[in-house]
């Protein structure tokens, strides 16, 4: 619930402010333009002191992942990406977060020259435009240091990602699951609600930014081997992709692109060049996840819920097993409880050529299994994770 804010003039007269919604006097584009022209209106420095001073570069900057609404940069070369979006529903949240993460992944492949080229395209100015724009606001900025700073920011994925808009609702647990899927990046992500108010006669407009959520640290998640589990490490392990893994990769890309789950808040797996993919569950992807897998040695495909061997993971597994009868009745597949590995698994043998990536029954089995496991285990794990015990 929100109280009604009001303005007070020099004569102590008050004027109430009335909150507007999207499509009631303003649009995402209007908000985007206001934030671009007034970067100090967003609390970048409160989110991360290293971003206290920012300079607008351009709007709608083209990338291979689509146009970025707003791009800012600090005098030290740190890049800021802002998306202005309407937060309509849980599915929109997943799509918007996925979109801004795609932008960040795309920028991580860029050089400084790539950024300079795209900013030049948008501004129509020639020369080292990112640097020139910064120098207009901060004359003491050294060009070589700025270029090196931007290059380093791009290479490391060291960005600030901001989703700003009205109607945003934060769910910290859900955010952790989305971000757990991102590796090898050092970004900070924040969600800022930008409530818009006007006076009754609409002669004054007031924008109130409010930070709802911000990350502190992104844990790196790595996937290894043909039949593996997510593990946390300091560096990503790079493995050569053999022809079998290439087939898996193509299958998972197409499968995940077509997958539709009942639960709109469930983070979607990354398509990997491996025989398995992972769907993060509460409380985090390093504690609970669902795996879909191909297992060549047994001519088997399957799906399992895995809880980590940590104290929290083991406790969650045993708490779920207390409800084993209800879970068994709810799932449309026969399941096995694997106490040694804290898993709940279902699987089936596959006849014929391996891998069965061209068999439509494989996709049907995987989509049905993961949907059923998400529907059965996600709400239970959410309740157990939130329980004070």
Tab-separated table of C-alpha atoms in Angstrom:
chain	number	residue	atom	x	y	z
A	1	UNK	CA	0.000	0.000	0.000
A	2	UNK	CA	1.193	3.510	-0.794
A	3	UNK	CA	0.209	6.799	0.756
A	4	UNK	CA	-0.490	9.781	-1.508
A	5	UNK	CA	2.590	12.064	-1.780
A	6	UNK	CA	2.093	15.812	-2.045
A	7	UNK	CA	3.932	19.010	-2.917
A	8	UNK	CA	4.186	22.057	-0.646
A	9	UNK	CA	4.823	25.515	-2.121
A	10	UNK	CA	6.357	28.589	-0.432
A	11	UNK	CA	2.963	29.545	0.980
A	12	UNK	CA	2.470	26.113	2.567
A	13	UNK	CA	-0.210	25.190	0.032
A	14	UNK	CA	-0.324	21.483	-0.726
A	15	UNK	CA	-0.993	19.677	-3.987
A	16	UNK	CA	-1.501	15.886	-4.001
A	17	UNK	CA	0.289	13.710	-6.521
A	18	UNK	CA	-1.559	10.892	-8.254
A	19	UNK	CA	0.251	7.779	-9.437
A	20	UNK	CA	0.045	6.927	-13.129
A	21	UNK	CA	0.290	3.519	-14.753
A	22	UNK	CA	1.741	2.584	-18.109
A	23	UNK	CA	-0.591	3.551	-20.967
A	24	UNK	CA	-2.156	6.208	-18.723
A	25	UNK	CA	-0.227	9.223	-19.848
A	26	UNK	CA	3.260	7.784	-20.361
A	27	UNK	CA	5.009	4.913	-22.111
A	28	UNK	CA	8.174	2.866	-21.763
A	29	UNK	CA	9.770	5.071	-24.438
A	30	UNK	CA	8.916	8.247	-22.512
A	31	UNK	CA	10.388	6.798	-19.332
A	32	UNK	CA	13.461	5.666	-21.245
A	33	UNK	CA	14.039	9.191	-22.568
A	34	UNK	CA	13.658	10.754	-19.107
A	35	UNK	CA	16.119	8.342	-17.515
A	36	UNK	CA	18.609	8.828	-20.354
A	37	UNK	CA	18.536	12.616	-19.974
A	38	UNK	CA	18.673	12.440	-16.166
A	39	UNK	CA	21.080	9.644	-15.176
A	40	UNK	CA	21.475	11.047	-11.663
A	41	UNK	CA	17.830	10.163	-11.022
A	42	UNK	CA	18.817	6.502	-10.741
A	43	UNK	CA	20.663	5.438	-7.557
A	44	UNK	CA	23.654	3.828	-9.249
A	45	UNK	CA	26.055	4.953	-6.522
A	46	UNK	CA	23.897	3.483	-3.773
A	47	UNK	CA	23.836	0.145	-5.561
A	48	UNK	CA	27.590	0.141	-6.166
A	49	UNK	CA	29.861	3.083	-5.207
A	50	UNK	CA	31.994	2.406	-8.286
A	51	UNK	CA	29.098	3.620	-10.439
A	52	UNK	CA	28.377	6.887	-8.665
A	53	UNK	CA	29.213	8.989	-11.739
A	54	UNK	CA	27.750	7.866	-15.070
A	55	UNK	CA	27.509	9.475	-18.499
A	56	UNK	CA	24.777	8.633	-21.048
A	57	UNK	CA	26.187	7.157	-24.267
A	58	UNK	CA	23.139	6.324	-26.360
A	59	UNK	CA	19.698	4.729	-26.492
A	60	UNK	CA	18.665	1.674	-28.515
A	61	UNK	CA	22.243	0.529	-29.055
A	62	UNK	CA	22.319	-2.352	-31.519
A	63	UNK	CA	23.720	-5.731	-30.454
A	64	UNK	CA	23.444	-9.276	-31.736
A	65	UNK	CA	20.969	-9.925	-28.916
A	66	UNK	CA	18.789	-6.929	-29.791
A	67	UNK	CA	18.826	-3.178	-29.060
A	68	UNK	CA	19.713	-2.082	-25.511
A	69	UNK	CA	17.380	0.641	-24.188
A	70	UNK	CA	20.037	2.802	-22.485
A	71	UNK	CA	23.813	2.538	-22.214
A	72	UNK	CA	25.818	4.619	-19.724
A	73	UNK	CA	29.493	4.481	-18.818
A	74	UNK	CA	31.529	5.703	-15.859
A	75	UNK	CA	34.698	7.835	-16.250
A	76	UNK	CA	36.617	4.704	-15.217
A	77	UNK	CA	35.099	2.722	-18.106
A	78	UNK	CA	32.476	0.629	-16.293
A	79	UNK	CA	29.491	-0.078	-18.547
A	80	UNK	CA	25.869	0.290	-17.404
A	81	UNK	CA	22.911	-1.269	-19.232
A	82	UNK	CA	19.388	-0.112	-18.415
A	83	UNK	CA	16.180	-1.723	-19.656
A	84	UNK	CA	12.905	0.115	-19.096
A	85	UNK	CA	10.157	-2.467	-18.907
A	86	UNK	CA	6.636	-3.007	-17.676
A	87	UNK	CA	6.607	-5.812	-15.109
A	88	UNK	CA	3.383	-7.494	-16.107
A	89	UNK	CA	3.610	-11.045	-14.749
A	90	UNK	CA	6.062	-13.753	-13.618
A	91	UNK	CA	6.685	-14.900	-17.185
A	92	UNK	CA	7.536	-11.330	-18.193
A	93	UNK	CA	10.039	-11.217	-15.346
A	94	UNK	CA	11.797	-14.309	-16.634
A	95	UNK	CA	11.902	-12.953	-20.179
A	96	UNK	CA	13.178	-9.511	-19.155
A	97	UNK	CA	15.929	-10.949	-16.965
A	98	UNK	CA	16.885	-13.389	-19.697
A	99	UNK	CA	16.967	-10.521	-22.180
A	100	UNK	CA	19.253	-8.277	-20.147
A	101	UNK	CA	21.558	-11.218	-19.387
A	102	UNK	CA	21.722	-11.945	-23.119
A	103	UNK	CA	22.789	-8.339	-23.687
A	104	UNK	CA	25.525	-8.726	-21.082
A	105	UNK	CA	26.761	-11.975	-22.629
A	106	UNK	CA	26.838	-10.318	-26.050
A	107	UNK	CA	28.805	-7.310	-24.767
A	108	UNK	CA	31.318	-9.642	-23.158
A	109	UNK	CA	32.378	-10.676	-26.671
A	110	UNK	CA	32.910	-7.050	-27.731
A	111	UNK	CA	36.053	-4.977	-27.978
A	112	UNK	CA	36.234	-1.243	-27.333
A	113	UNK	CA	36.069	-0.715	-31.094
A	114	UNK	CA	32.735	-2.549	-31.216
A	115	UNK	CA	31.291	-0.250	-28.569
A	116	UNK	CA	32.691	2.847	-30.291
A	117	UNK	CA	31.197	1.760	-33.617
A	118	UNK	CA	27.700	1.186	-32.228
A	119	UNK	CA	27.664	4.403	-30.188
A	120	UNK	CA	28.799	6.298	-33.294
A	121	UNK	CA	25.944	4.761	-35.267
A	122	UNK	CA	23.389	5.879	-32.711
A	123	UNK	CA	24.747	9.382	-32.107
A	124	UNK	CA	25.783	10.183	-35.679
A	125	UNK	CA	29.016	11.728	-34.356
A	126	UNK	CA	32.508	10.773	-35.531
A	127	UNK	CA	35.649	9.954	-33.596
A	128	UNK	CA	36.153	8.286	-30.224
A	129	UNK	CA	32.618	9.206	-29.176
A	130	UNK	CA	32.367	7.239	-25.887
A	131	UNK	CA	35.471	9.009	-24.640
A	132	UNK	CA	34.401	12.412	-25.991
A	133	UNK	CA	31.023	12.153	-24.262
A	134	UNK	CA	32.696	11.322	-20.956
A	135	UNK	CA	35.274	14.099	-21.353
A	136	UNK	CA	32.513	16.706	-21.761
A	137	UNK	CA	31.356	15.905	-18.232
A	138	UNK	CA	34.703	14.902	-16.708
A	139	UNK	CA	37.469	16.882	-18.484
A	140	UNK	CA	40.317	15.235	-16.545
A	141	UNK	CA	39.552	11.763	-17.893
A	142	UNK	CA	42.601	10.218	-19.601
A	143	UNK	CA	41.751	8.625	-22.938
A	144	UNK	CA	44.068	5.623	-22.630
A	145	UNK	CA	42.883	4.822	-19.108
A	146	UNK	CA	39.242	5.154	-20.146
A	147	UNK	CA	39.664	2.881	-23.175
A	148	UNK	CA	41.511	0.300	-21.052
A	149	UNK	CA	38.769	0.489	-18.421
A	150	UNK	CA	36.002	-0.108	-20.948
A	151	UNK	CA	37.957	-2.945	-22.580
A	152	UNK	CA	38.431	-4.608	-19.203
A	153	UNK	CA	34.771	-4.120	-18.282
A	154	UNK	CA	33.696	-5.767	-21.537
A	155	UNK	CA	36.140	-8.650	-21.284
A	156	UNK	CA	35.206	-9.554	-17.710
A	157	UNK	CA	31.478	-8.951	-18.053
A	158	UNK	CA	31.911	-6.394	-15.274
A	159	UNK	CA	28.702	-4.447	-15.839
A	160	UNK	CA	25.854	-2.930	-13.937
A	161	UNK	CA	22.560	-4.251	-15.287
A	162	UNK	CA	19.439	-2.324	-14.315
A	163	UNK	CA	15.815	-3.110	-15.000
A	164	UNK	CA	13.739	0.004	-14.380
A	165	UNK	CA	9.999	0.372	-14.697
A	166	UNK	CA	6.655	0.579	-13.004
A	167	UNK	CA	4.838	-2.422	-11.589
A	168	UNK	CA	8.054	-4.255	-10.685
A	169	UNK	CA	7.798	-6.791	-7.912
A	170	UNK	CA	10.869	-8.427	-6.466
A	171	UNK	CA	11.265	-12.059	-5.419
A	172	UNK	CA	14.769	-12.529	-4.098
A	173	UNK	CA	14.659	-16.318	-4.182
A	174	UNK	CA	13.538	-16.353	-7.798
A	175	UNK	CA	16.247	-13.840	-8.705
A	176	UNK	CA	18.948	-16.042	-7.185
A	177	UNK	CA	17.822	-18.942	-9.355
A	178	UNK	CA	17.984	-16.883	-12.550
A	179	UNK	CA	21.406	-15.492	-11.735
A	180	UNK	CA	22.840	-18.837	-10.663
A	181	UNK	CA	22.640	-19.836	-14.321
A	182	UNK	CA	25.182	-17.207	-15.368
A	183	UNK	CA	28.889	-18.015	-15.266
A	184	UNK	CA	32.142	-16.123	-15.848
A	185	UNK	CA	30.633	-12.669	-15.364
A	186	UNK	CA	31.085	-10.101	-12.609
A	187	UNK	CA	27.987	-8.025	-13.134
A	188	UNK	CA	25.769	-6.322	-10.601
A	189	UNK	CA	22.051	-6.499	-11.335
A	190	UNK	CA	19.477	-4.194	-9.790
A	191	UNK	CA	15.749	-3.717	-10.139
A	192	UNK	CA	14.490	-0.168	-9.737
A	193	UNK	CA	10.850	0.710	-9.520
A	194	UNK	CA	10.199	4.056	-11.204
A	195	UNK	CA	6.786	5.150	-9.996
A	196	UNK	CA	5.374	8.106	-11.954
A	197	UNK	CA	3.114	10.722	-10.346
A	198	UNK	CA	1.381	13.844	-11.627
A	199	UNK	CA	-0.484	16.730	-10.100
A	200	UNK	CA	-4.224	16.802	-10.634
A	201	UNK	CA	-3.993	19.369	-13.440
A	202	UNK	CA	-1.005	17.450	-14.944
A	203	UNK	CA	1.318	20.450	-15.036
A	204	UNK	CA	3.995	18.683	-12.975
A	205	UNK	CA	5.306	15.108	-13.228
A	206	UNK	CA	7.271	13.371	-10.493
A	207	UNK	CA	9.351	10.177	-10.989
A	208	UNK	CA	10.253	8.261	-7.841
A	209	UNK	CA	13.014	5.632	-8.333
A	210	UNK	CA	13.243	2.979	-5.627
A	211	UNK	CA	15.694	0.074	-5.572
A	212	UNK	CA	13.837	-3.181	-4.972
A	213	UNK	CA	16.586	-5.727	-5.498
A	214	UNK	CA	20.312	-5.777	-6.103
A	215	UNK	CA	22.898	-8.513	-6.280
A	216	UNK	CA	25.900	-8.657	-4.017
A	217	UNK	CA	27.879	-11.427	-5.673
A	218	UNK	CA	27.312	-13.735	-8.586
A	219	UNK	CA	28.422	-17.294	-7.903
A	220	UNK	CA	30.058	-18.983	-10.855
A	221	UNK	CA	28.403	-22.198	-11.943
A	222	UNK	CA	30.219	-24.725	-14.104
A	223	UNK	CA	28.915	-27.791	-15.932
A	224	UNK	CA	31.318	-30.620	-16.716
A	225	UNK	CA	31.353	-34.148	-18.224
A	226	UNK	CA	28.790	-36.085	-20.246
A	227	UNK	CA	26.641	-36.962	-17.236
A	228	UNK	CA	27.322	-34.388	-14.584
A	229	UNK	CA	26.039	-32.090	-11.900
A	230	UNK	CA	26.504	-28.336	-11.385
A	231	UNK	CA	29.552	-27.534	-9.291
A	232	UNK	CA	30.976	-24.246	-8.044
A	233	UNK	CA	34.553	-23.426	-9.063
A	234	UNK	CA	36.734	-20.355	-9.469
A	235	UNK	CA	37.260	-20.791	-13.191
A	236	UNK	CA	35.135	-22.277	-15.946
A	237	UNK	CA	36.413	-25.558	-17.317
A	238	UNK	CA	36.620	-25.578	-21.088
A	239	UNK	CA	36.253	-28.981	-22.741
A	240	UNK	CA	36.593	-29.835	-26.378
A	241	UNK	CA	33.249	-30.611	-27.983
A	242	UNK	CA	33.196	-34.004	-29.660
A	243	UNK	CA	30.655	-34.980	-32.359
A	244	UNK	CA	28.349	-36.666	-29.819
A	245	UNK	CA	28.244	-33.533	-27.688
A	246	UNK	CA	27.485	-31.462	-30.767
A	247	UNK	CA	24.392	-33.589	-31.331
A	248	UNK	CA	23.354	-33.107	-27.726
A	249	UNK	CA	23.870	-29.369	-28.023
A	250	UNK	CA	21.672	-29.055	-31.109
A	251	UNK	CA	18.996	-31.180	-29.450
A	252	UNK	CA	18.960	-29.135	-26.249
A	253	UNK	CA	18.837	-25.825	-28.123
A	254	UNK	CA	15.768	-26.888	-30.075
A	255	UNK	CA	14.163	-28.606	-27.085
A	256	UNK	CA	14.548	-25.632	-24.738
A	257	UNK	CA	13.371	-23.203	-27.400
A	258	UNK	CA	10.143	-25.206	-27.746
A	259	UNK	CA	9.676	-26.074	-24.054
A	260	UNK	CA	6.605	-24.662	-22.320
A	261	UNK	CA	6.243	-25.239	-18.587
A	262	UNK	CA	3.145	-24.768	-16.438
A	263	UNK	CA	5.128	-22.762	-13.882
A	264	UNK	CA	5.937	-19.323	-15.396
A	265	UNK	CA	8.562	-18.561	-12.734
A	266	UNK	CA	10.705	-21.634	-13.349
A	267	UNK	CA	14.124	-20.624	-14.719
A	268	UNK	CA	14.835	-22.372	-18.005
A	269	UNK	CA	17.959	-24.459	-18.497
A	270	UNK	CA	20.906	-23.388	-20.618
A	271	UNK	CA	21.416	-25.618	-23.673
A	272	UNK	CA	24.763	-27.329	-23.149
A	273	UNK	CA	27.041	-29.387	-25.354
A	274	UNK	CA	26.602	-32.233	-22.898
A	275	UNK	CA	24.325	-35.158	-22.313
A	276	UNK	CA	22.363	-33.272	-19.680
A	277	UNK	CA	20.838	-29.926	-18.764
A	278	UNK	CA	19.879	-28.462	-15.399
A	279	UNK	CA	16.836	-26.576	-14.126
A	280	UNK	CA	17.530	-24.613	-10.963
A	281	UNK	CA	15.147	-25.003	-8.007
A	282	UNK	CA	14.794	-23.221	-4.655
A	283	UNK	CA	16.708	-22.327	-2.643
A	284	UNK	CA	19.528	-22.131	-5.254
A	285	UNK	CA	21.012	-24.015	-8.199
A	286	UNK	CA	23.876	-25.323	-6.060
A	287	UNK	CA	21.451	-26.872	-3.564
A	288	UNK	CA	18.566	-28.228	-5.663
A	289	UNK	CA	18.102	-28.829	-9.356
A	290	UNK	CA	16.352	-31.019	-11.902
A	291	UNK	CA	18.484	-32.820	-14.473
A	292	UNK	CA	17.375	-34.167	-17.826
A	293	UNK	CA	19.941	-36.601	-19.179
A	294	UNK	CA	21.108	-38.962	-21.880
A	295	UNK	CA	23.190	-41.879	-20.527
A	296	UNK	CA	24.853	-43.731	-23.395
A	297	UNK	CA	26.384	-46.474	-21.234
A	298	UNK	CA	22.913	-47.704	-20.217
A	299	UNK	CA	21.013	-46.649	-23.381
A	300	UNK	CA	18.894	-44.598	-21.005
A	301	UNK	CA	17.226	-41.219	-20.807
A	302	UNK	CA	15.778	-39.826	-17.644
A	303	UNK	CA	14.952	-37.025	-15.243
A	304	UNK	CA	15.890	-36.593	-11.624
A	305	UNK	CA	15.669	-34.152	-8.773
A	306	UNK	CA	19.037	-33.783	-7.065
A	307	UNK	CA	19.732	-32.252	-3.669
A	308	UNK	CA	23.327	-31.357	-2.834
A	309	UNK	CA	25.322	-33.220	-0.204
A	310	UNK	CA	25.441	-30.085	1.957
A	311	UNK	CA	23.665	-30.045	5.306
A	312	UNK	CA	20.859	-27.989	3.776
A	313	UNK	CA	20.519	-30.264	0.755
A	314	UNK	CA	20.383	-33.459	2.822
A	315	UNK	CA	17.797	-31.927	5.153
A	316	UNK	CA	15.620	-30.912	2.207
A	317	UNK	CA	15.864	-34.379	0.675
A	318	UNK	CA	14.707	-36.084	3.862
A	319	UNK	CA	11.941	-33.538	4.330
A	320	UNK	CA	10.686	-34.329	0.840
A	321	UNK	CA	10.917	-38.068	1.460
A	322	UNK	CA	8.563	-37.711	4.385
A	323	UNK	CA	5.983	-36.818	1.738
A	324	UNK	CA	7.042	-39.680	-0.553
A	325	UNK	CA	3.612	-41.275	-0.863
A	326	UNK	CA	1.903	-38.038	-1.944
A	327	UNK	CA	4.757	-37.229	-4.328
A	328	UNK	CA	4.566	-40.689	-5.874
A	329	UNK	CA	0.833	-40.320	-6.415
A	330	UNK	CA	1.267	-36.858	-7.919
A	331	UNK	CA	3.939	-37.722	-10.471
A	332	UNK	CA	2.812	-39.497	-13.656
A	333	UNK	CA	6.034	-41.551	-13.702
A	334	UNK	CA	7.399	-44.340	-11.520
A	335	UNK	CA	10.157	-42.872	-9.335
A	336	UNK	CA	13.004	-44.173	-7.209
A	337	UNK	CA	14.371	-42.543	-4.051
A	338	UNK	CA	18.170	-42.682	-4.110
A	339	UNK	CA	19.194	-41.956	-0.510
A	340	UNK	CA	22.926	-42.253	-1.189
A	341	UNK	CA	22.919	-39.463	-3.773
A	342	UNK	CA	19.865	-37.520	-2.482
A	343	UNK	CA	18.021	-38.025	-5.759
A	344	UNK	CA	14.480	-38.724	-6.911
A	345	UNK	CA	14.750	-40.265	-10.358
A	346	UNK	CA	12.686	-41.595	-13.231
A	347	UNK	CA	14.179	-43.111	-16.382
A	348	UNK	CA	13.516	-45.294	-19.405
A	349	UNK	CA	15.526	-47.517	-21.727
A	350	UNK	CA	15.865	-46.507	-25.375
A	351	UNK	CA	16.237	-48.948	-28.231
A	352	UNK	CA	17.995	-48.276	-31.518
A	353	UNK	CA	20.579	-45.787	-32.703
A	354	UNK	CA	22.285	-43.551	-30.150
A	355	UNK	CA	21.742	-40.746	-29.353
A	356	UNK	CA	17.941	-40.724	-29.834
A	357	UNK	CA	17.922	-36.997	-30.612
A	358	UNK	CA	15.777	-37.337	-33.738
A	359	UNK	CA	13.072	-39.339	-31.969
A	360	UNK	CA	10.073	-37.113	-31.195
A	361	UNK	CA	9.256	-39.420	-28.277
A	362	UNK	CA	12.472	-38.255	-26.601
A	363	UNK	CA	11.326	-34.643	-26.597
A	364	UNK	CA	7.863	-35.623	-25.407
A	365	UNK	CA	9.315	-37.665	-22.553
A	366	UNK	CA	11.706	-34.913	-21.436
A	367	UNK	CA	9.090	-32.140	-21.611
A	368	UNK	CA	6.532	-34.183	-19.691
A	369	UNK	CA	9.045	-35.260	-17.073
A	370	UNK	CA	10.548	-31.853	-16.349
A	371	UNK	CA	7.130	-30.204	-16.263
A	372	UNK	CA	5.847	-32.797	-13.784
A	373	UNK	CA	8.956	-32.547	-11.606
A	374	UNK	CA	8.782	-28.744	-11.540
A	375	UNK	CA	5.083	-28.802	-10.636
A	376	UNK	CA	5.646	-31.366	-7.880
A	377	UNK	CA	8.926	-30.297	-6.307
A	378	UNK	CA	9.275	-26.536	-6.837
A	379	UNK	CA	6.371	-25.477	-4.554
A	380	UNK	CA	7.434	-27.982	-1.896
A	381	UNK	CA	11.027	-26.745	-1.932
A	382	UNK	CA	9.837	-23.128	-1.786
A	383	UNK	CA	7.812	-23.894	1.339
A	384	UNK	CA	10.619	-25.879	2.944
A	385	UNK	CA	13.204	-23.195	2.133
A	386	UNK	CA	11.028	-20.494	3.683
A	387	UNK	CA	10.273	-22.550	6.801
A	388	UNK	CA	11.931	-21.178	9.985
A	389	UNK	CA	12.902	-24.739	10.864
